[in-house]
Amino acid sequence: MIKLRSKKFYRAISFKFGNKGGVDHNNIQKVTIGEVKWELRPGGMLVQKRENGGDSSVGEEMITIRVSTVSKWHDISIEATSTFGELKMVLSLVTNLEAKEQRILFKGKEREDKEYLHMVGVRDKDKVLLLQDPAIKEKKLHGLASTTPCRTISV
């Protein structure tokens, strides 16, 4: 088993001074930009530590999505790793449309309920379009127009 010692790795930029054809190692100066922090993942891989400014994991990151309907828009805060189905459930509380009546478009494509927001590329302050499903809208209109009960006539 290999034990890793705590070493400091630095990013450096080298500058060459003078107009000589060869490299003069006496005139090369290193400028330290910042310390690179490393972490050891559970699988044993050594990777550069993420700089997300807190101890929160990726699953706890909250994003704000602007949902635009035909006449209104809503700002919804939701976890970045949520699905579009979970977004529809939140929108059903705000818009009074059931989840099955909603169609969500992002980047010009209708998204399925099982797709994850972060996998599709939804980020903080992105815009999502919410439309009512036209087939269900038409069924509602037909249902409201025929208020008389249907009677079966047999001959």
PDB file of C-alpha atoms in Angstrom:
ATOM      1  CA  MET A   1       0.000   0.000   0.000  1.00  0.00           C
ATOM      2  CA  ILE A   2       1.317   3.422  -0.931  1.00  0.00           C
ATOM      3  CA  LYS A   3       1.092   6.193   1.597  1.00  0.00           C
ATOM      4  CA  LEU A   4       0.752   9.712   0.276  1.00  0.00           C
ATOM      5  CA  ARG A   5       2.622  12.425   2.069  1.00  0.00           C
ATOM      6  CA  SER A   6       1.190  15.872   2.279  1.00  0.00           C
ATOM      7  CA  LYS A   7       3.037  17.837  -0.375  1.00  0.00           C
ATOM      8  CA  LYS A   8       2.279  21.288  -1.634  1.00  0.00           C
ATOM      9  CA  PHE A   9       1.885  21.555  -5.353  1.00  0.00           C
ATOM     10  CA  TYR A  10       2.081  24.961  -6.968  1.00  0.00           C
ATOM     11  CA  ARG A  11       1.022  26.272 -10.324  1.00  0.00           C
ATOM     12  CA  ALA A  12       3.792  28.349 -11.793  1.00  0.00           C
ATOM     13  CA  ILE A  13       4.322  30.489 -14.858  1.00  0.00           C
ATOM     14  CA  SER A  14       7.811  30.853 -16.266  1.00  0.00           C
ATOM     15  CA  PHE A  15       9.056  34.048 -17.856  1.00  0.00           C
ATOM     16  CA  LYS A  16      12.150  34.316 -20.002  1.00  0.00           C
ATOM     17  CA  PHE A  17      14.096  37.556 -19.907  1.00  0.00           C
ATOM     18  CA  GLY A  18      16.433  38.585 -22.705  1.00  0.00           C
ATOM     19  CA  ASN A  19      16.507  37.953 -26.447  1.00  0.00           C
ATOM     20  CA  LYS A  20      18.993  35.064 -26.575  1.00  0.00           C
ATOM     21  CA  GLY A  21      18.357  32.080 -28.796  1.00  0.00           C
ATOM     22  CA  GLY A  22      19.080  29.538 -26.093  1.00  0.00           C
ATOM     23  CA  VAL A  23      17.552  29.157 -22.669  1.00  0.00           C
ATOM     24  CA  ASP A  24      19.382  30.892 -19.877  1.00  0.00           C
ATOM     25  CA  HIS A  25      18.291  29.211 -16.659  1.00  0.00           C
ATOM     26  CA  ASN A  26      19.661  32.085 -14.580  1.00  0.00           C
ATOM     27  CA  ASN A  27      17.104  34.508 -16.079  1.00  0.00           C
ATOM     28  CA  ILE A  28      13.983  32.346 -15.648  1.00  0.00           C
ATOM     29  CA  GLN A  29      11.707  33.542 -12.884  1.00  0.00           C
ATOM     30  CA  LYS A  30       8.827  31.556 -11.376  1.00  0.00           C
ATOM     31  CA  VAL A  31       5.694  33.366 -10.226  1.00  0.00           C
ATOM     32  CA  THR A  32       3.392  31.463  -7.882  1.00  0.00           C
ATOM     33  CA  ILE A  33      -0.312  31.900  -8.752  1.00  0.00           C
ATOM     34  CA  GLY A  34      -1.845  29.768  -6.035  1.00  0.00           C
ATOM     35  CA  GLU A  35      -1.609  26.519  -4.189  1.00  0.00           C
ATOM     36  CA  VAL A  36      -3.333  23.529  -5.763  1.00  0.00           C
ATOM     37  CA  LYS A  37      -5.122  21.404  -3.170  1.00  0.00           C
ATOM     38  CA  TRP A  38      -5.473  17.673  -3.741  1.00  0.00           C
ATOM     39  CA  GLU A  39      -7.840  15.094  -2.315  1.00  0.00           C
ATOM     40  CA  LEU A  40      -7.885  11.321  -2.347  1.00  0.00           C
ATOM     41  CA  ARG A  41     -11.177   9.851  -3.554  1.00  0.00           C
ATOM     42  CA  PRO A  42     -12.595   6.616  -2.063  1.00  0.00           C
ATOM     43  CA  GLY A  43     -11.548   4.660  -5.160  1.00  0.00           C
ATOM     44  CA  GLY A  44      -7.918   5.679  -4.618  1.00  0.00           C
ATOM     45  CA  MET A  45      -7.775   8.360  -7.318  1.00  0.00           C
ATOM     46  CA  LEU A  46      -5.840  11.530  -6.505  1.00  0.00           C
ATOM     47  CA  VAL A  47      -7.731  14.539  -7.900  1.00  0.00           C
ATOM     48  CA  GLN A  48      -7.638  18.303  -7.609  1.00  0.00           C
ATOM     49  CA  LYS A  49      -9.949  19.545  -4.866  1.00  0.00           C
ATOM     50  CA  ARG A  50     -13.079  21.384  -6.011  1.00  0.00           C
ATOM     51  CA  GLU A  51     -13.462  25.056  -5.191  1.00  0.00           C
ATOM     52  CA  ASN A  52     -17.178  25.334  -4.434  1.00  0.00           C
ATOM     53  CA  GLY A  53     -16.735  27.562  -1.391  1.00  0.00           C
ATOM     54  CA  GLY A  54     -18.409  25.425   1.235  1.00  0.00           C
ATOM     55  CA  ASP A  55     -18.835  22.017   2.732  1.00  0.00           C
ATOM     56  CA  SER A  56     -22.043  21.375   0.792  1.00  0.00           C
ATOM     57  CA  SER A  57     -22.022  18.440  -1.550  1.00  0.00           C
ATOM     58  CA  VAL A  58     -23.141  18.650  -5.163  1.00  0.00           C
ATOM     59  CA  GLY A  59     -26.569  17.184  -4.315  1.00  0.00           C
ATOM     60  CA  GLU A  60     -27.381  19.990  -1.893  1.00  0.00           C
ATOM     61  CA  GLU A  61     -26.719  22.832  -4.338  1.00  0.00           C
ATOM     62  CA  MET A  62     -29.839  24.934  -4.864  1.00  0.00           C
ATOM     63  CA  ILE A  63     -30.463  26.658  -8.181  1.00  0.00           C
ATOM     64  CA  THR A  64     -33.096  29.183  -9.176  1.00  0.00           C
ATOM     65  CA  ILE A  65     -34.964  28.489 -12.399  1.00  0.00           C
ATOM     66  CA  ARG A  66     -37.152  31.048 -14.143  1.00  0.00           C
ATOM     67  CA  VAL A  67     -40.224  29.201 -15.425  1.00  0.00           C
ATOM     68  CA  SER A  68     -42.096  31.085 -18.115  1.00  0.00           C
ATOM     69  CA  THR A  69     -45.701  30.335 -19.022  1.00  0.00           C
ATOM     70  CA  VAL A  70     -47.689  32.081 -21.747  1.00  0.00           C
ATOM     71  CA  SER A  71     -48.608  35.089 -19.620  1.00  0.00           C
ATOM     72  CA  LYS A  72     -46.550  34.809 -16.397  1.00  0.00           C
ATOM     73  CA  TRP A  73     -43.169  33.760 -15.064  1.00  0.00           C
ATOM     74  CA  HIS A  74     -42.152  32.196 -11.754  1.00  0.00           C
ATOM     75  CA  ASP A  75     -38.764  31.909 -10.031  1.00  0.00           C
ATOM     76  CA  ILE A  76     -38.452  28.403  -8.557  1.00  0.00           C
ATOM     77  CA  SER A  77     -35.625  27.320  -6.225  1.00  0.00           C
ATOM     78  CA  ILE A  78     -34.868  23.606  -6.508  1.00  0.00           C
ATOM     79  CA  GLU A  79     -31.917  21.258  -6.023  1.00  0.00           C
ATOM     80  CA  ALA A  80     -29.621  20.949  -9.032  1.00  0.00           C
ATOM     81  CA  THR A  81     -29.873  17.142  -9.006  1.00  0.00           C
ATOM     82  CA  SER A  82     -33.690  17.084  -9.164  1.00  0.00           C
ATOM     83  CA  THR A  83     -35.614  15.638 -12.085  1.00  0.00           C
ATOM     84  CA  PHE A  84     -38.040  17.409 -14.377  1.00  0.00           C
ATOM     85  CA  GLY A  85     -40.810  15.347 -12.755  1.00  0.00           C
ATOM     86  CA  GLU A  86     -39.955  16.867  -9.382  1.00  0.00           C
ATOM     87  CA  LEU A  87     -39.940  20.320 -10.985  1.00  0.00           C
ATOM     88  CA  LYS A  88     -43.423  19.593 -12.369  1.00  0.00           C
ATOM     89  CA  MET A  89     -44.647  18.710  -8.873  1.00  0.00           C
ATOM     90  CA  VAL A  90     -43.412  22.065  -7.540  1.00  0.00           C
ATOM     91  CA  LEU A  91     -44.958  23.861 -10.516  1.00  0.00           C
ATOM     92  CA  SER A  92     -48.294  22.139  -9.923  1.00  0.00           C
ATOM     93  CA  LEU A  93     -48.512  23.954  -6.579  1.00  0.00           C
ATOM     94  CA  VAL A  94     -47.748  27.309  -8.191  1.00  0.00           C
ATOM     95  CA  THR A  95     -49.716  27.093 -11.458  1.00  0.00           C
ATOM     96  CA  ASN A  96     -52.690  24.867 -10.476  1.00  0.00           C
ATOM     97  CA  LEU A  97     -51.884  22.551 -13.404  1.00  0.00           C
ATOM     98  CA  GLU A  98     -51.449  18.879 -12.619  1.00  0.00           C
ATOM     99  CA  ALA A  99     -48.066  17.338 -13.452  1.00  0.00           C
ATOM    100  CA  LYS A 100     -49.555  15.253 -16.292  1.00  0.00           C
ATOM    101  CA  GLU A 101     -51.000  18.431 -17.872  1.00  0.00           C
ATOM    102  CA  GLN A 102     -47.599  20.139 -18.048  1.00  0.00           C
ATOM    103  CA  ARG A 103     -45.041  20.106 -20.829  1.00  0.00           C
ATOM    104  CA  ILE A 104     -41.610  21.505 -19.991  1.00  0.00           C
ATOM    105  CA  LEU A 105     -39.281  22.778 -22.703  1.00  0.00           C
ATOM    106  CA  PHE A 106     -35.585  23.508 -22.149  1.00  0.00           C
ATOM    107  CA  LYS A 107     -33.277  24.543 -24.987  1.00  0.00           C
ATOM    108  CA  GLY A 108     -36.106  23.982 -27.468  1.00  0.00           C
ATOM    109  CA  LYS A 109     -36.736  20.335 -26.538  1.00  0.00           C
ATOM    110  CA  GLU A 110     -39.467  18.785 -24.453  1.00  0.00           C
ATOM    111  CA  ARG A 111     -37.947  17.068 -21.450  1.00  0.00           C
ATOM    112  CA  GLU A 112     -39.077  13.784 -19.910  1.00  0.00           C
ATOM    113  CA  ASP A 113     -39.964  13.449 -16.225  1.00  0.00           C
ATOM    114  CA  LYS A 114     -37.034  11.091 -15.545  1.00  0.00           C
ATOM    115  CA  GLU A 115     -34.339  13.443 -16.893  1.00  0.00           C
ATOM    116  CA  TYR A 116     -32.146  15.187 -14.332  1.00  0.00           C
ATOM    117  CA  LEU A 117     -31.765  18.958 -14.437  1.00  0.00           C
ATOM    118  CA  HIS A 118     -27.989  18.973 -14.055  1.00  0.00           C
ATOM    119  CA  MET A 119     -27.482  16.240 -16.672  1.00  0.00           C
ATOM    120  CA  VAL A 120     -29.396  18.208 -19.303  1.00  0.00           C
ATOM    121  CA  GLY A 121     -27.461  21.374 -18.490  1.00  0.00           C
ATOM    122  CA  VAL A 122     -29.907  23.434 -16.418  1.00  0.00           C
ATOM    123  CA  ARG A 123     -27.919  25.900 -14.321  1.00  0.00           C
ATOM    124  CA  ASP A 124     -28.677  28.715 -11.939  1.00  0.00           C
ATOM    125  CA  LYS A 125     -30.960  31.418 -13.412  1.00  0.00           C
ATOM    126  CA  ASP A 126     -31.747  29.456 -16.601  1.00  0.00           C
ATOM    127  CA  LYS A 127     -35.134  29.833 -18.290  1.00  0.00           C
ATOM    128  CA  VAL A 128     -37.556  26.931 -18.767  1.00  0.00           C
ATOM    129  CA  LEU A 129     -40.781  27.148 -20.761  1.00  0.00           C
ATOM    130  CA  LEU A 130     -43.973  25.619 -19.326  1.00  0.00           C
ATOM    131  CA  LEU A 131     -46.845  24.778 -21.657  1.00  0.00           C
ATOM    132  CA  GLN A 132     -50.158  23.091 -21.012  1.00  0.00           C
ATOM    133  CA  ASP A 133     -50.542  19.824 -22.890  1.00  0.00           C
ATOM    134  CA  PRO A 134     -52.872  20.640 -25.824  1.00  0.00           C
ATOM    135  CA  ALA A 135     -54.524  17.188 -25.822  1.00  0.00           C
ATOM    136  CA  ILE A 136     -55.573  17.504 -22.175  1.00  0.00           C
ATOM    137  CA  LYS A 137     -56.588  21.120 -22.707  1.00  0.00           C
ATOM    138  CA  GLU A 138     -58.876  20.013 -25.550  1.00  0.00           C
ATOM    139  CA  LYS A 139     -60.363  17.223 -23.415  1.00  0.00           C
ATOM    140  CA  LYS A 140     -61.143  19.731 -20.687  1.00  0.00           C
ATOM    141  CA  LEU A 141     -62.873  22.035 -23.169  1.00  0.00           C
ATOM    142  CA  HIS A 142     -64.979  19.174 -24.538  1.00  0.00           C
ATOM    143  CA  GLY A 143     -65.799  18.058 -21.007  1.00  0.00           C
ATOM    144  CA  LEU A 144     -66.945  21.534 -19.997  1.00  0.00           C
ATOM    145  CA  ALA A 145     -68.970  22.082 -23.186  1.00  0.00           C
ATOM    146  CA  SER A 146     -71.064  18.948 -22.768  1.00  0.00           C
ATOM    147  CA  THR A 147     -72.631  19.446 -19.365  1.00  0.00           C
ATOM    148  CA  THR A 148     -75.568  17.163 -20.175  1.00  0.00           C
ATOM    149  CA  PRO A 149     -75.076  13.557 -19.186  1.00  0.00           C
ATOM    150  CA  CYS A 150     -74.564  11.055 -21.986  1.00  0.00           C
ATOM    151  CA  ARG A 151     -77.430   8.611 -22.540  1.00  0.00           C
ATOM    152  CA  THR A 152     -77.094   5.311 -24.265  1.00  0.00           C
ATOM    153  CA  ILE A 153     -79.816   4.469 -26.753  1.00  0.00           C
ATOM    154  CA  SER A 154     -80.164   0.860 -27.816  1.00  0.00           C
ATOM    155  CA  VAL A 155     -82.349  -0.163 -30.715  1.00  0.00           C
TER     156      VAL A 155
END
